[in-house]
Amino acid sequence: MQLTEYSPRLIRYTWMMTFCVSIGCGLCPAAEKPSEILSGSGVHTGALAAGAARISAGATGSVETSSTNLMVRDPFWPVGYSPGQEEPANLPAPQVEKRPEAPPRWKEATRSLRIKGVLRVSAGKYVAMINDRIVGEGDLIEAFFSGRKYRWRIKSVSREGVGFQPLESELVRPAAE
């Protein structure tokens, strides 16, 4: 079947024929005789004919980018990437000014703990329910308050309440988006 520049098959599938010619698949007529099929003066086929003839002639060097050449492009390259691009030089990182760190607020953080109750487990031994966790003497508890993570050791648990020993406080960085 002879295709002309006005053939709907040629106009719709020029990209496929370009690919077939470039890899030499042999499944379509374009791969067998690209210069005969793609020759013509039409807008759609002019660049294809020149590129197909160049590819079929055995040109294996670097592909130039112009209006008359085909650009053989890897479909998995990112958008806007071209193989000859240089990597950007290592630019110095912008200076980020450090804000002074706010001092820990232990009293307010301790008040943010939710103590739901104290239970007597055995004679003289108590446990407490704090922030939906059952804790006893010597256990560690932590809570987040005002951009900081606070950690306490349970000093004592009795009928009168719970005693806390502040251990450490550290600034929590916001999660990366």
C-alpha positions as a Markdown table, in Angstrom:
| # | Residue | x | y | z |
|---|---|---|---|---|
| 1 | Met | 0.0 | 0.0 | 0.0 |
| 2 | Gln | 1.4 | 3.4 | -1.0 |
| 3 | Leu | 1.0 | 6.1 | 1.6 |
| 4 | Thr | 1.0 | 9.8 | 0.5 |
| 5 | Glu | 1.4 | 12.9 | 2.6 |
| 6 | Tyr | -2.3 | 13.2 | 2.9 |
| 7 | Ser | -3.0 | 9.7 | 4.0 |
| 8 | Pro | -4.9 | 9.7 | 7.3 |
| 9 | Arg | -2.8 | 6.7 | 8.5 |
| 10 | Leu | 0.4 | 8.7 | 8.0 |
| 11 | Ile | -0.9 | 11.9 | 9.6 |
| 12 | Arg | -2.3 | 10.2 | 12.7 |
| 13 | Tyr | 0.6 | 7.9 | 13.4 |
| 14 | Thr | 3.7 | 9.9 | 12.4 |
| 15 | Trp | 5.1 | 9.6 | 15.9 |
| 16 | Met | 4.8 | 5.8 | 15.7 |
| 17 | Met | 6.4 | 5.6 | 12.3 |
| 18 | Thr | 9.2 | 7.8 | 13.6 |
| 19 | Phe | 9.7 | 5.4 | 16.4 |
| 20 | Cys | 9.6 | 2.3 | 14.1 |
| 21 | Val | 12.1 | 3.9 | 11.8 |
| 22 | Ser | 14.5 | 4.8 | 14.6 |
| 23 | Ile | 14.5 | 1.3 | 16.1 |
| 24 | Gly | 14.1 | -0.6 | 12.9 |
| 25 | Cys | 11.2 | -2.7 | 14.0 |
| 26 | Gly | 10.3 | -4.1 | 10.6 |
| 27 | Leu | 6.6 | -4.4 | 11.5 |
| 28 | Cys | 5.3 | -1.4 | 9.6 |
| 29 | Pro | 6.1 | -0.2 | 6.0 |
| 30 | Ala | 7.9 | 2.8 | 7.4 |
| 31 | Ala | 10.7 | 0.6 | 8.9 |
| 32 | Glu | 11.2 | -1.2 | 5.5 |
| 33 | Lys | 11.4 | 1.7 | 3.1 |
| 34 | Pro | 11.3 | 5.0 | 5.1 |
| 35 | Ser | 12.5 | 7.2 | 2.3 |
| 36 | Glu | 9.8 | 6.1 | -0.1 |
| 37 | Ile | 6.9 | 6.3 | 2.3 |
| 38 | Leu | 7.9 | 9.4 | 4.1 |
| 39 | Ser | 9.1 | 11.4 | 1.2 |
| 40 | Gly | 6.9 | 14.3 | 0.3 |
| 41 | Ser | 6.5 | 18.0 | 0.7 |
| 42 | Gly | 3.8 | 18.0 | 3.3 |
| 43 | Val | 4.1 | 19.8 | 6.6 |
| 44 | His | 3.7 | 16.5 | 8.5 |
| 45 | Thr | 6.0 | 14.4 | 6.4 |
| 46 | Gly | 8.9 | 16.8 | 5.5 |
| 47 | Ala | 10.8 | 16.5 | 8.8 |
| 48 | Leu | 9.9 | 12.8 | 9.1 |
| 49 | Ala | 11.4 | 12.1 | 5.7 |
| 50 | Ala | 14.7 | 13.8 | 6.4 |
| 51 | Gly | 15.0 | 12.2 | 9.8 |
| 52 | Ala | 14.0 | 8.7 | 8.5 |
| 53 | Ala | 16.5 | 8.9 | 5.7 |
| 54 | Arg | 19.2 | 9.9 | 8.1 |
| 55 | Ile | 18.4 | 7.1 | 10.5 |
| 56 | Ser | 18.1 | 4.5 | 7.7 |
| 57 | Ala | 21.4 | 5.6 | 6.3 |
| 58 | Gly | 23.1 | 4.4 | 9.4 |
| 59 | Ala | 23.8 | 7.7 | 11.3 |
| 60 | Thr | 24.6 | 6.6 | 14.8 |
| 61 | Gly | 26.3 | 9.7 | 16.2 |
| 62 | Ser | 24.7 | 12.3 | 18.5 |
| 63 | Val | 21.3 | 13.5 | 17.4 |
| 64 | Glu | 21.1 | 17.2 | 16.7 |
| 65 | Thr | 18.1 | 19.3 | 17.5 |
| 66 | Ser | 16.7 | 21.2 | 14.5 |
| 67 | Ser | 13.5 | 21.6 | 12.6 |
| 68 | Thr | 14.6 | 19.0 | 9.9 |
| 69 | Asn | 16.0 | 16.3 | 12.2 |
| 70 | Leu | 14.2 | 13.9 | 14.4 |
| 71 | Met | 15.0 | 14.0 | 18.1 |
| 72 | Val | 15.3 | 10.4 | 19.4 |
| 73 | Arg | 14.2 | 10.8 | 23.1 |
| 74 | Asp | 14.1 | 8.2 | 25.9 |
| 75 | Pro | 10.4 | 8.2 | 27.0 |
| 76 | Phe | 11.5 | 7.8 | 30.6 |
| 77 | Trp | 13.5 | 11.0 | 30.8 |
| 78 | Pro | 11.8 | 13.7 | 33.0 |
| 79 | Val | 10.0 | 16.5 | 31.2 |
| 80 | Gly | 12.4 | 19.2 | 30.1 |
| 81 | Tyr | 15.5 | 17.0 | 30.4 |
| 82 | Ser | 17.9 | 16.7 | 27.5 |
| 83 | Pro | 20.9 | 14.4 | 27.5 |
| 84 | Gly | 23.6 | 17.1 | 27.1 |
| 85 | Gln | 22.6 | 19.2 | 30.1 |
| 86 | Glu | 25.2 | 19.9 | 32.6 |
| 87 | Glu | 24.4 | 19.3 | 36.3 |
| 88 | Pro | 24.1 | 22.6 | 38.2 |
| 89 | Ala | 27.2 | 23.5 | 40.1 |
| 90 | Asn | 27.1 | 23.1 | 43.9 |
| 91 | Leu | 25.7 | 26.4 | 45.0 |
| 92 | Pro | 26.1 | 27.4 | 48.6 |
| 93 | Ala | 23.0 | 26.8 | 50.7 |
| 94 | Pro | 21.1 | 29.9 | 51.6 |
| 95 | Gln | 21.9 | 31.2 | 55.1 |
| 96 | Val | 19.0 | 30.4 | 57.5 |
| 97 | Glu | 18.9 | 32.7 | 60.5 |
| 98 | Lys | 18.5 | 30.8 | 63.7 |
| 99 | Arg | 15.8 | 32.0 | 66.0 |
| 100 | Pro | 16.5 | 31.8 | 69.7 |
| 101 | Glu | 15.1 | 28.7 | 71.3 |
| 102 | Ala | 12.2 | 29.2 | 73.6 |
| 103 | Pro | 12.9 | 27.9 | 77.1 |
| 104 | Pro | 10.9 | 24.8 | 78.2 |
| 105 | Arg | 7.7 | 25.4 | 80.0 |
| 106 | Trp | 7.6 | 22.5 | 82.4 |
| 107 | Lys | 4.6 | 23.7 | 84.5 |
| 108 | Glu | 2.3 | 24.2 | 81.6 |
| 109 | Ala | 3.5 | 20.9 | 80.0 |
| 110 | Thr | 2.8 | 19.0 | 83.3 |
| 111 | Arg | -0.7 | 20.5 | 83.4 |
| 112 | Ser | -1.3 | 19.2 | 79.9 |
| 113 | Leu | -1.0 | 15.6 | 81.0 |
| 114 | Arg | -4.4 | 13.9 | 81.4 |
| 115 | Ile | -4.4 | 12.0 | 84.7 |
| 116 | Lys | -7.6 | 9.9 | 84.6 |
| 117 | Gly | -7.2 | 8.1 | 87.8 |
| 118 | Val | -5.1 | 6.3 | 90.4 |
| 119 | Leu | -5.7 | 2.6 | 91.2 |
| 120 | Arg | -4.4 | 0.6 | 94.1 |
| 121 | Val | -3.0 | -2.7 | 92.8 |
| 122 | Ser | -1.8 | -4.3 | 96.0 |
| 123 | Ala | -1.0 | -3.2 | 99.6 |
| 124 | Gly | 0.9 | 0.1 | 99.2 |
| 125 | Lys | 1.3 | -0.1 | 95.5 |
| 126 | Tyr | -0.5 | 2.2 | 93.1 |
| 127 | Val | -0.7 | 2.8 | 89.4 |
| 128 | Ala | -2.0 | 5.7 | 87.5 |
| 129 | Met | -3.8 | 6.2 | 84.1 |
| 130 | Ile | -2.0 | 9.0 | 82.3 |
| 131 | Asn | -2.6 | 9.9 | 78.7 |
| 132 | Asp | -4.4 | 6.6 | 78.2 |
| 133 | Arg | -1.4 | 4.6 | 79.5 |
| 134 | Ile | -1.2 | 2.8 | 82.8 |
| 135 | Val | 2.1 | 3.8 | 84.5 |
| 136 | Gly | 3.7 | 3.0 | 87.9 |
| 137 | Glu | 6.7 | 4.4 | 89.8 |
| 138 | Gly | 9.8 | 4.7 | 87.7 |
| 139 | Asp | 8.1 | 4.6 | 84.4 |
| 140 | Leu | 8.8 | 7.2 | 81.7 |
| 141 | Ile | 6.0 | 9.3 | 80.2 |
| 142 | Glu | 6.3 | 11.9 | 77.4 |
| 143 | Ala | 4.0 | 14.5 | 76.0 |
| 144 | Phe | 4.1 | 17.1 | 73.2 |
| 145 | Phe | 3.3 | 20.7 | 74.2 |
| 146 | Ser | 3.9 | 23.9 | 72.3 |
| 147 | Gly | 6.3 | 22.5 | 69.7 |
| 148 | Arg | 8.4 | 20.5 | 72.3 |
| 149 | Lys | 8.6 | 17.0 | 73.4 |
| 150 | Tyr | 8.7 | 16.7 | 77.2 |
| 151 | Arg | 9.8 | 13.6 | 79.1 |
| 152 | Trp | 9.2 | 12.8 | 82.8 |
| 153 | Arg | 9.9 | 9.9 | 85.2 |
| 154 | Ile | 7.1 | 9.0 | 87.5 |
| 155 | Lys | 8.6 | 9.8 | 90.9 |
| 156 | Ser | 5.6 | 8.6 | 93.0 |
| 157 | Val | 2.1 | 7.3 | 92.7 |
| 158 | Ser | -0.1 | 7.5 | 95.8 |
| 159 | Arg | -3.7 | 8.0 | 96.8 |
| 160 | Glu | -3.1 | 11.8 | 96.9 |
| 161 | Gly | -1.8 | 12.0 | 93.3 |
| 162 | Val | 1.2 | 11.5 | 91.0 |
| 163 | Gly | 4.7 | 13.0 | 91.4 |
| 164 | Phe | 6.7 | 13.8 | 88.3 |
| 165 | Gln | 10.4 | 14.3 | 87.9 |
| 166 | Pro | 11.3 | 16.3 | 84.8 |
| 167 | Leu | 14.0 | 14.6 | 82.7 |
| 168 | Glu | 14.4 | 16.3 | 79.3 |
| 169 | Ser | 12.8 | 18.6 | 76.8 |
| 170 | Glu | 13.6 | 18.8 | 73.1 |
| 171 | Leu | 12.4 | 20.9 | 70.3 |
| 172 | Val | 10.4 | 19.0 | 67.7 |
| 173 | Arg | 10.8 | 19.9 | 64.1 |
| 174 | Pro | 7.7 | 20.0 | 61.9 |
| 175 | Ala | 7.1 | 17.1 | 59.6 |
| 176 | Ala | 8.5 | 17.6 | 56.1 |
| 177 | Glu | 5.8 | 18.0 | 53.5 |
